[in-house]
Short mmCIF file of C-alpha atoms in Angstrom, two decimals:
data_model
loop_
_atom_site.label_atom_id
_atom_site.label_comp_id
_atom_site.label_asym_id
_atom_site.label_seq_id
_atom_site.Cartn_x
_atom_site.Cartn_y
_atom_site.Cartn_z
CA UNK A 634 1.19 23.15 -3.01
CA UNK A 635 3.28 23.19 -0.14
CA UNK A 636 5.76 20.74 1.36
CA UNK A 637 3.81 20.20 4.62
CA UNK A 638 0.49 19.75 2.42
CA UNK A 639 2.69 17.03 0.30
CA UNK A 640 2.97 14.99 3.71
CA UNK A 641 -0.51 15.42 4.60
CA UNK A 642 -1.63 14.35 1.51
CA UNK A 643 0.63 11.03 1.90
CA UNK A 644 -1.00 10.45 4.81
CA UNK A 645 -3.99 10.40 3.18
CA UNK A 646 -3.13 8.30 0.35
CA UNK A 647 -1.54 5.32 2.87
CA UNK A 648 -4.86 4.91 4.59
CA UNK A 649 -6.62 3.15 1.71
CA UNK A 650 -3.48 1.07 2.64
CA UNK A 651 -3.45 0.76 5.69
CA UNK A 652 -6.99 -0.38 5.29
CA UNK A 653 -6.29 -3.28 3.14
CA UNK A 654 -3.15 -4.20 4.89
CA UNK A 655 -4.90 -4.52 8.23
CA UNK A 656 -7.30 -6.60 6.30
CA UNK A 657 -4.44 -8.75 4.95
CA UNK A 658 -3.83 -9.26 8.36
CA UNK A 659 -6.57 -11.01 10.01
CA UNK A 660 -4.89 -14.30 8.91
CA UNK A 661 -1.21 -13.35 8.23
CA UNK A 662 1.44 -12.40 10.60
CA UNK A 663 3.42 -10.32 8.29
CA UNK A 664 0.73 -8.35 7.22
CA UNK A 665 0.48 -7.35 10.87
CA UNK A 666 3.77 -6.05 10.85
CA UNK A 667 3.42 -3.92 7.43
CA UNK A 668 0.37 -2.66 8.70
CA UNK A 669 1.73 -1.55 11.59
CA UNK A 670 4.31 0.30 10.03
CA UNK A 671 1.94 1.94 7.19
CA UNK A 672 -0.02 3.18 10.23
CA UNK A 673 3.02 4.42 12.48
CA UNK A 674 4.88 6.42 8.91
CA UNK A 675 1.35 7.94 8.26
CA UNK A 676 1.17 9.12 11.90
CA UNK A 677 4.49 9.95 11.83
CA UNK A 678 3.90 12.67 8.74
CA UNK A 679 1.15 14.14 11.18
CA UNK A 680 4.43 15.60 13.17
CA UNK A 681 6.59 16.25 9.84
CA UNK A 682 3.57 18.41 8.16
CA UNK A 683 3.38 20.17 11.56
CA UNK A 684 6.61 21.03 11.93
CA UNK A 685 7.37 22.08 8.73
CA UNK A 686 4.40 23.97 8.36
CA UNK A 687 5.49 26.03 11.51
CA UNK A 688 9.18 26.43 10.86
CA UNK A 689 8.61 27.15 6.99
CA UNK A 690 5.56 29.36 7.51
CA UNK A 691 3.81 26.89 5.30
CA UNK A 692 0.20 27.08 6.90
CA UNK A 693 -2.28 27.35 4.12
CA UNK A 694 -5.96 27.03 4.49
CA UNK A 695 -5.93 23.55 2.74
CA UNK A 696 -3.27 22.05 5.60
CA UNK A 697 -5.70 23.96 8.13
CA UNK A 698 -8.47 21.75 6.43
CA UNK A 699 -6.56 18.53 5.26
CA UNK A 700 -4.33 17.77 8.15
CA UNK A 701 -7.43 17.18 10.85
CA UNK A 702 -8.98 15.39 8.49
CA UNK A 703 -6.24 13.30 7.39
CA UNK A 704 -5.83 12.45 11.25
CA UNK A 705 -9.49 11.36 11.75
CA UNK A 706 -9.71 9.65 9.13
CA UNK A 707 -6.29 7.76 9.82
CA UNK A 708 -7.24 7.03 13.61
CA UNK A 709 -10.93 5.88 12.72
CA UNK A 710 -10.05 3.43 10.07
CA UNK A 711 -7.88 1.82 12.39
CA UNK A 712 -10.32 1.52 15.39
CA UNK A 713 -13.04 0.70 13.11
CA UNK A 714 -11.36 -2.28 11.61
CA UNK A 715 -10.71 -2.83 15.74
CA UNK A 716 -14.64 -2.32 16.44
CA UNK A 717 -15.06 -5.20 12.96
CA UNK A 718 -13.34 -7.38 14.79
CA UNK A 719 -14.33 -7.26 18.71
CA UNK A 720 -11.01 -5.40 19.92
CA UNK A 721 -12.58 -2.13 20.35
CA UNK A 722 -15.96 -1.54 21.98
CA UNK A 723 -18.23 0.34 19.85
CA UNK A 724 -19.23 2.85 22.88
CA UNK A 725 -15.36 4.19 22.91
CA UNK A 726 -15.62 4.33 19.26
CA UNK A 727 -18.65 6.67 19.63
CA UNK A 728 -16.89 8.84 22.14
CA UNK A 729 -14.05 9.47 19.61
CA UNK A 730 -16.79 9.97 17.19
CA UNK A 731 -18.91 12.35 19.16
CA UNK A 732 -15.81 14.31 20.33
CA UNK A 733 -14.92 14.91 16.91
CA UNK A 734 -18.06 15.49 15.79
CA UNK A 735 -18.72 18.12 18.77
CA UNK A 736 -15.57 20.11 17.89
CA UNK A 737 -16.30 20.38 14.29
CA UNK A 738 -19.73 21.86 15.23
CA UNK A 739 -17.95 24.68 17.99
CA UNK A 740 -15.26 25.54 15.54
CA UNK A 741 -18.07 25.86 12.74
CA UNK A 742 -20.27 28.49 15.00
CA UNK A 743 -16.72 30.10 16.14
CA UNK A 744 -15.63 30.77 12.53
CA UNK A 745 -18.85 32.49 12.02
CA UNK A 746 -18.26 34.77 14.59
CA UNK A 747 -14.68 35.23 13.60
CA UNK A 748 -12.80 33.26 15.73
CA UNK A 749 -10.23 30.69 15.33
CA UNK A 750 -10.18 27.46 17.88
CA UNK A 751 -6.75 26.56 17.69
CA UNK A 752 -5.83 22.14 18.63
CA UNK A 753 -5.13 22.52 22.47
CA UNK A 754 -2.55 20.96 24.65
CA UNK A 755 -5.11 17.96 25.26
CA UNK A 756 -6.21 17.70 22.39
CA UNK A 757 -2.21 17.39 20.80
CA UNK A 758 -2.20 14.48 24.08
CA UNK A 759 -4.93 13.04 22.46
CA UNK A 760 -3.84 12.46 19.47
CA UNK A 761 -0.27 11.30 20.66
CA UNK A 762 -2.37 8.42 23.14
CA UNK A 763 -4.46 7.33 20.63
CA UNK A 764 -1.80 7.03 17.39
CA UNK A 765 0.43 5.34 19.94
CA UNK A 766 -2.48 3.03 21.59
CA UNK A 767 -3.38 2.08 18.44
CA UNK A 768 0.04 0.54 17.26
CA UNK A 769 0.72 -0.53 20.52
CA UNK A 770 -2.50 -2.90 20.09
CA UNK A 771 -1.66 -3.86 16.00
CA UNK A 772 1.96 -4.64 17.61
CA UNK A 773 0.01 -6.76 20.31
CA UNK A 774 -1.90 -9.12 17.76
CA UNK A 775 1.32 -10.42 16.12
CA UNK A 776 2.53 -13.53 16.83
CA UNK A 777 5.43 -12.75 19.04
CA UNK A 778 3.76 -10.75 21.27
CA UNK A 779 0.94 -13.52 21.66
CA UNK A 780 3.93 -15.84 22.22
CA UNK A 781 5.69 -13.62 24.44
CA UNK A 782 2.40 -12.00 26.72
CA UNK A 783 -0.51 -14.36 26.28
CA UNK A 784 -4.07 -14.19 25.90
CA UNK A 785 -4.81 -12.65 29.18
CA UNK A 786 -1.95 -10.13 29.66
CA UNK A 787 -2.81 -8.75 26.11
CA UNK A 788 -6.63 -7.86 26.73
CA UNK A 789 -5.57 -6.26 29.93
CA UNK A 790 -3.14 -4.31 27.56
CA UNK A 791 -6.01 -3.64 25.37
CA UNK A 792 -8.47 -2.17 27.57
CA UNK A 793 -5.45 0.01 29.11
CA UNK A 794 -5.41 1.87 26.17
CA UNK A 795 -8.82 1.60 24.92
CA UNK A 796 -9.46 3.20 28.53
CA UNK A 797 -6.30 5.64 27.80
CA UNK A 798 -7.86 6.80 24.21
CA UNK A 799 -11.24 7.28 25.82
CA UNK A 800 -10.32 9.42 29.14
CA UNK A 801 -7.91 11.81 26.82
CA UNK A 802 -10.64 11.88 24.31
CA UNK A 803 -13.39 13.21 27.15
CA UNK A 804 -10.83 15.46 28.40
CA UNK A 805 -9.81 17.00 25.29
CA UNK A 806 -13.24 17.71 24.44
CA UNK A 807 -14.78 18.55 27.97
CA UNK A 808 -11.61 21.12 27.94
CA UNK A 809 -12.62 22.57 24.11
CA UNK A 810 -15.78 23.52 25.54
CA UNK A 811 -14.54 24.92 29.05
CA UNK A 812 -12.59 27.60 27.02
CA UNK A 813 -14.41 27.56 23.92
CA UNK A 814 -17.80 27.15 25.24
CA UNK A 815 -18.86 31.29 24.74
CA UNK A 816 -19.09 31.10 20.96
CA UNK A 817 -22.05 29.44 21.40
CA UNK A 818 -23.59 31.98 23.71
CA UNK A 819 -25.73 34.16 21.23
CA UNK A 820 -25.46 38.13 22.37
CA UNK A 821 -28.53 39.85 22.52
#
């Protein structure tokens, strides 16, 4: 097993976590903070199995498989809690969902036909928006920040990046499908 397969695998492990953490923190301040920090190391590794995978020439079929999965998995445990607990809207939920879902299903038809989709620029945007919204808003429902910014100036924050995660989301897929979109064209 490789080194970059190691950190993906970590980032699997620390959602179960990050899961109970965030649960933990409904009613305690600390827990905020530790899971705010499981969330931002395990979307940190999503940059360390990346790079090292490149610069090591460590891509394996099992990074190829585990390291999207780690990363939806990761980002919709933390907007699902979010969703749980009326900080999220369940519609951009369902766009993330559908997006993902979409993409899944073009690079399933493309790798029939032979062809590799490779994660785009927007889609890489994406994922940097949403991992960073999404500690942005566990760093928003500590008690400092609801000290220092308030009720109001924190659900503007909120729907700033709920509206952030959703627009890259759209775009990310809407592009897949611009440049993608022949695979599914069958040739007669």
């Amino acid at each position: 097993m490789t080194t970059a397969t190691k950190f993906t695998l970590a980032r699997i492990f620390m959602i179960p976590l990050f899961m109970v953490c965030m649960y933990l923190s409904k009613t305690d301040d600390l827990m905020r903070y530790v899971a705010l920090a499981v969330f931002g190391i395990a979307s940190l590794t999503d940059l360390v199995d990346g790079h090292i995978a490149r610069k090591y020439n460590q891509i394996t079929d099992l990074g190829k498989f585990l390291d999207p999965l780690a990363d939806k998995v990761l980002v919709l445990a933390a907007m699902a809690v979010f969703c749980e607990w009326d900080l999220f809207p369940a519609w951009a939920l369902m766009i993330v969902l559908v997006r993902e879902f979409a993409i899944s299903g073009l690079r399933m038809v493309a790798s029939t036909k032979g062809h590799v989709i490779a994660a785009g620029w927007a889609g890489k945007v994406k994922t940097v928006v949403t991992m960073v919204g999404l500690c942005v808003m566990m760093a928003l429902r500590t008690n400092l920040c609801v000290w220092l910014f308030g009720g109001t100036l924190i659900e503007i924050f909120n729907w700033v990046i709920i509206a952030a995660i959703a627009v890259t989301t759209l775009h990310s897929g809407v592009e897949y499908f611009v440049q993608n979109g022949k695979v599914l064209v069958d040739k007669k």
